[in-house]
PDB file of C-alpha atoms in Angstrom:
ATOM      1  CA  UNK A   1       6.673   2.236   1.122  1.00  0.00           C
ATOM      2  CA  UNK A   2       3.872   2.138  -1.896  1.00  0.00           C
ATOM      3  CA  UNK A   3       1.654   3.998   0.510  1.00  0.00           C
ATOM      4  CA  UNK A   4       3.770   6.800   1.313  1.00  0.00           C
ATOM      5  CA  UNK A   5       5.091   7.629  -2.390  1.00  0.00           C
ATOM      6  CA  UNK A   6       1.646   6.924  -4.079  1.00  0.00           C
ATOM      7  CA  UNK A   7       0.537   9.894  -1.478  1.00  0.00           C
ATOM      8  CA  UNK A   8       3.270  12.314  -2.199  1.00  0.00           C
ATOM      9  CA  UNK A   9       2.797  11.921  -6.175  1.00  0.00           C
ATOM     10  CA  UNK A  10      -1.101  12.172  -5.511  1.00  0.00           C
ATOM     11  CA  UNK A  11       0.154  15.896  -4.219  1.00  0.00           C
ATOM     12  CA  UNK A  12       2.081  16.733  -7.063  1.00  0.00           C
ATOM     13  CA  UNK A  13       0.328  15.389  -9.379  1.00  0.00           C
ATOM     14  CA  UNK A  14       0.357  16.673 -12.993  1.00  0.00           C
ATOM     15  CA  UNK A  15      -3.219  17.594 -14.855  1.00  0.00           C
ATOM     16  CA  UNK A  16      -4.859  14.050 -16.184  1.00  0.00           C
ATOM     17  CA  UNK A  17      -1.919  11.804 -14.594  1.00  0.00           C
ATOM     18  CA  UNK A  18      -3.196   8.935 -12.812  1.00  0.00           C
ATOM     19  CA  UNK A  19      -0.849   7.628  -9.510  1.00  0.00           C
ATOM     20  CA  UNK A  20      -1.441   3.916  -8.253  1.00  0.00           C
ATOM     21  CA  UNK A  21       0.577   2.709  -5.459  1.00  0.00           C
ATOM     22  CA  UNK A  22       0.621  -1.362  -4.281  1.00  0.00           C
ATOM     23  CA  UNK A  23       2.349  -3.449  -3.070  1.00  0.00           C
ATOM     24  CA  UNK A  24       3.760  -6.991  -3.839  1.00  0.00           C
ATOM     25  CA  UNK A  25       2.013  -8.383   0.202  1.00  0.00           C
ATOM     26  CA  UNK A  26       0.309  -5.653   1.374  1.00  0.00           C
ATOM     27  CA  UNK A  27      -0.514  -5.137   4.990  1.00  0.00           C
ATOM     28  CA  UNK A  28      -2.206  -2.111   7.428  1.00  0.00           C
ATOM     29  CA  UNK A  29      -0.586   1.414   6.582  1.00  0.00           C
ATOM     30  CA  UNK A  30       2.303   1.451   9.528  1.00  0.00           C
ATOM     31  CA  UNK A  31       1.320   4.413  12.184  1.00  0.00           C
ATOM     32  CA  UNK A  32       4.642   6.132  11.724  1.00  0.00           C
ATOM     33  CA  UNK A  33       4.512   6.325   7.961  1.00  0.00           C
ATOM     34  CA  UNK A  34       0.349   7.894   8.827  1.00  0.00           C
ATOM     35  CA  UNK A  35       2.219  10.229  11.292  1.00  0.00           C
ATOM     36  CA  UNK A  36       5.342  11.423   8.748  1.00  0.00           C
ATOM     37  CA  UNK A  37       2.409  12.204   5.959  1.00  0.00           C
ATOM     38  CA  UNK A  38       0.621  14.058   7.946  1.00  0.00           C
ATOM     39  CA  UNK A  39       3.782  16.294   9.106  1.00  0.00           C
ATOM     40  CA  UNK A  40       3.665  17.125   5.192  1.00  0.00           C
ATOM     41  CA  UNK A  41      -0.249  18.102   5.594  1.00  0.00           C
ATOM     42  CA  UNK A  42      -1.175  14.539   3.915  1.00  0.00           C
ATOM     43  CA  UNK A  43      -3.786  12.351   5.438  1.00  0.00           C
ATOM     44  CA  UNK A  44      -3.554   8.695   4.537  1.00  0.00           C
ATOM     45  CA  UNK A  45      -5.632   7.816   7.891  1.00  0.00           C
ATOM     46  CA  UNK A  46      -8.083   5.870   5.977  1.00  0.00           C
ATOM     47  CA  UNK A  47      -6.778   4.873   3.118  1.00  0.00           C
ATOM     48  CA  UNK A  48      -5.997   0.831   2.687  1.00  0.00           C
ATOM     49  CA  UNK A  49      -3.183  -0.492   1.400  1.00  0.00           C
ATOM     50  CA  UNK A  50      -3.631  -1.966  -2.201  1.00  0.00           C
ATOM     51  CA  UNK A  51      -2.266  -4.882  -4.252  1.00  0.00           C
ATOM     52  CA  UNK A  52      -1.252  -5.392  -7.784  1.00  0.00           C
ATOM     53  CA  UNK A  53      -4.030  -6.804  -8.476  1.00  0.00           C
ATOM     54  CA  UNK A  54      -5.933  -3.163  -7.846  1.00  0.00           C
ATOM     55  CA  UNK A  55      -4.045  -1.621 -10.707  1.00  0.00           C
ATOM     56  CA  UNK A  56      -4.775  -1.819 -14.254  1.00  0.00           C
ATOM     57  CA  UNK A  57      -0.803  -3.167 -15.168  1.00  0.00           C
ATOM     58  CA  UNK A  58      -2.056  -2.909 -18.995  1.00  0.00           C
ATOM     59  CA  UNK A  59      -2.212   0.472 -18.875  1.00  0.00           C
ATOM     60  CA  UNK A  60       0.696   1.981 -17.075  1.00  0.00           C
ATOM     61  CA  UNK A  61       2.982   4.219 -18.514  1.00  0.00           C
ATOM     62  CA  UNK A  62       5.661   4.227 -15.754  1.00  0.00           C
ATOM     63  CA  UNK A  63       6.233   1.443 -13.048  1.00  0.00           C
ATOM     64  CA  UNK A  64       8.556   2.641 -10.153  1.00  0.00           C
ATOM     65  CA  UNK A  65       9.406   0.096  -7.478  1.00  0.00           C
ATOM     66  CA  UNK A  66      10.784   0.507  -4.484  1.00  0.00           C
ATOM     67  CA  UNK A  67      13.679  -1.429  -2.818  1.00  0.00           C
ATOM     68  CA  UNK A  68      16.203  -3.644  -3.957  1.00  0.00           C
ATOM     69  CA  UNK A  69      15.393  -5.232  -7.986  1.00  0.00           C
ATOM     70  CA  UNK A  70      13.347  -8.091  -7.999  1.00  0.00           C
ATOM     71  CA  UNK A  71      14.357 -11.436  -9.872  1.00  0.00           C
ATOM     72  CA  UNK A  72      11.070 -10.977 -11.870  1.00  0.00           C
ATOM     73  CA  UNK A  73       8.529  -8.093 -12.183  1.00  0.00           C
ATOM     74  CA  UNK A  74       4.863  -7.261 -12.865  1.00  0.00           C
ATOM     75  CA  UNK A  75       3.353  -7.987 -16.237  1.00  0.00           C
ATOM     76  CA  UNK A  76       2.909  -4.781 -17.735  1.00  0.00           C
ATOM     77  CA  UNK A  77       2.027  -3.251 -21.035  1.00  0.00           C
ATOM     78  CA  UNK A  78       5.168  -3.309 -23.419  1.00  0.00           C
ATOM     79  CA  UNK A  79       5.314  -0.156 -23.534  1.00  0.00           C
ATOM     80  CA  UNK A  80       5.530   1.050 -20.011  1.00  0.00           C
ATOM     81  CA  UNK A  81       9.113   2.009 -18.774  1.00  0.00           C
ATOM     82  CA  UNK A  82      10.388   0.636 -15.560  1.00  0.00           C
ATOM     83  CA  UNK A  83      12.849   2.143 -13.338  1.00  0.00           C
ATOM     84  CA  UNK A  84      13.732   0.574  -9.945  1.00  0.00           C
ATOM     85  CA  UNK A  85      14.362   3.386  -7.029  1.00  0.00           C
ATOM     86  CA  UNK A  86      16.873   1.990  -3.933  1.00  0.00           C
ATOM     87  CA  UNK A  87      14.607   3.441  -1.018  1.00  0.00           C
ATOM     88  CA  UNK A  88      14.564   1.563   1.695  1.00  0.00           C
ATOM     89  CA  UNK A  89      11.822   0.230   3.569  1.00  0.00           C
ATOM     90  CA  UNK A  90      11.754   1.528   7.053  1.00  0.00           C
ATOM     91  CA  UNK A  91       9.688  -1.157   8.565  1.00  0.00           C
ATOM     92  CA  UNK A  92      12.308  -4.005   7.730  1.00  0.00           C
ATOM     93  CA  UNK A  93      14.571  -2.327   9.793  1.00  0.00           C
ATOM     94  CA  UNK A  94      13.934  -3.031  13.511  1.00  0.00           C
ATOM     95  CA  UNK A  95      16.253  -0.208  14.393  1.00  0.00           C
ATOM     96  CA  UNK A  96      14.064   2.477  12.334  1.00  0.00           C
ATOM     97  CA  UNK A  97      12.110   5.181  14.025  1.00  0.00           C
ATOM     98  CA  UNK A  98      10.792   8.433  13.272  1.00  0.00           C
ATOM     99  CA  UNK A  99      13.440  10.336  11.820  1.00  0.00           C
ATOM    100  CA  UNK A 100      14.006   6.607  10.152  1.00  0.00           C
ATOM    101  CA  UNK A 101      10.632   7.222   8.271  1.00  0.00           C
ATOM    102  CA  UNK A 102      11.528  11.030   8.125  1.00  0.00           C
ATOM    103  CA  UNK A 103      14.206  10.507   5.873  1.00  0.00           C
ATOM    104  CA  UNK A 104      12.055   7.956   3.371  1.00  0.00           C
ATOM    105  CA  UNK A 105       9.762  10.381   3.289  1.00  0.00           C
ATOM    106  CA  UNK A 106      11.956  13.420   2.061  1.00  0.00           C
ATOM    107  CA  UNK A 107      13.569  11.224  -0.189  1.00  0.00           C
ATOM    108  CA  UNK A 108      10.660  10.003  -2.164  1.00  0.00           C
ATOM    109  CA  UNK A 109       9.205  13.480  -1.971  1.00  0.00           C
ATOM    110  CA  UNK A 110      12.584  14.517  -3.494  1.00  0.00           C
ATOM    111  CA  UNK A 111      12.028  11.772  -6.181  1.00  0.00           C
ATOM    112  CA  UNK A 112       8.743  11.943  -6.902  1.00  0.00           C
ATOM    113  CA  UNK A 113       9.285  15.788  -7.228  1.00  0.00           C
ATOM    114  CA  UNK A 114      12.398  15.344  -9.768  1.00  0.00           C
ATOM    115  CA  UNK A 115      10.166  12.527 -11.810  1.00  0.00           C
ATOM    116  CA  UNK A 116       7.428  15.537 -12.329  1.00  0.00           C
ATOM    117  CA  UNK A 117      10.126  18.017 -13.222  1.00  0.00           C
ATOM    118  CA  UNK A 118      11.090  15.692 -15.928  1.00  0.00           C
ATOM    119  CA  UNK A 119       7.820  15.138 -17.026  1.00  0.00           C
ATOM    120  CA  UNK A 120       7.084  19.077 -17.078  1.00  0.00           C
ATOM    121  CA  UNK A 121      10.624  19.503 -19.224  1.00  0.00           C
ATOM    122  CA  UNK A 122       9.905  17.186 -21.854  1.00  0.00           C
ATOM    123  CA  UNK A 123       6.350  18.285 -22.444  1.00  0.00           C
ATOM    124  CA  UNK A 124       6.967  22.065 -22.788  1.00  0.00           C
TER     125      UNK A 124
END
């Protein structure tokens, strides 16, 4: 769920650190994911969702992705790190629901949270 952890970093965002979420096929935002946000007091209501090719892969520091690890990856610069996170995406589920999304939510807000601590600790 690029959409929904590219919004939560956008919140917690550290001075002059740039957040770019996409995805590998991306697709309309799902409602539920627009609904969770907004529980949070995030509105991604007209945002659209982006692809890889809207990000400048050259320049990135830091590539999270989400899911399982892909066979390959995006060509980035050689100097960016690249971590892989094990979130599941609640739309590939066909049991999911709201408290399905919920639970993504909190746990990339948990993540995203702990990647900013980090950042904070080693700059300090």
């Amino acid at each position: 769920m690029p959409v929904i952890a590219e919004a939560i970093a956008k919140e917690l965002l550290p001075p002059k650190t740039q957040v770019f979420g996409a995805g590998l096929k991306p697709g309309k935002i799902d409602p539920t994911a627009i609904q969770v946000l907004r529980e949070i007091g995030i509105d991604v209501s007209t945002q659209e969702p982006k692809g890889l090719d809207a990000v400048p892969l050259h320049d990135i520091d830091l590539v999270i992705m989400l899911g399982e690890p892909p066979d390959s990856h995006p060509l980035v610069s050689a100097h960016a790190k690249l971590r892989t996170w094990n979130v599941s995406d609640p739309r590939a589920d066909p049991g999911a629901n709201l408290q399905t999304f919920r639970h993504v939510r909190d746990e990339l807000d948990s993540r995203v949270a702990g990647l900013f601590l980090d950042y904070w600790r080693n700059v300090v």
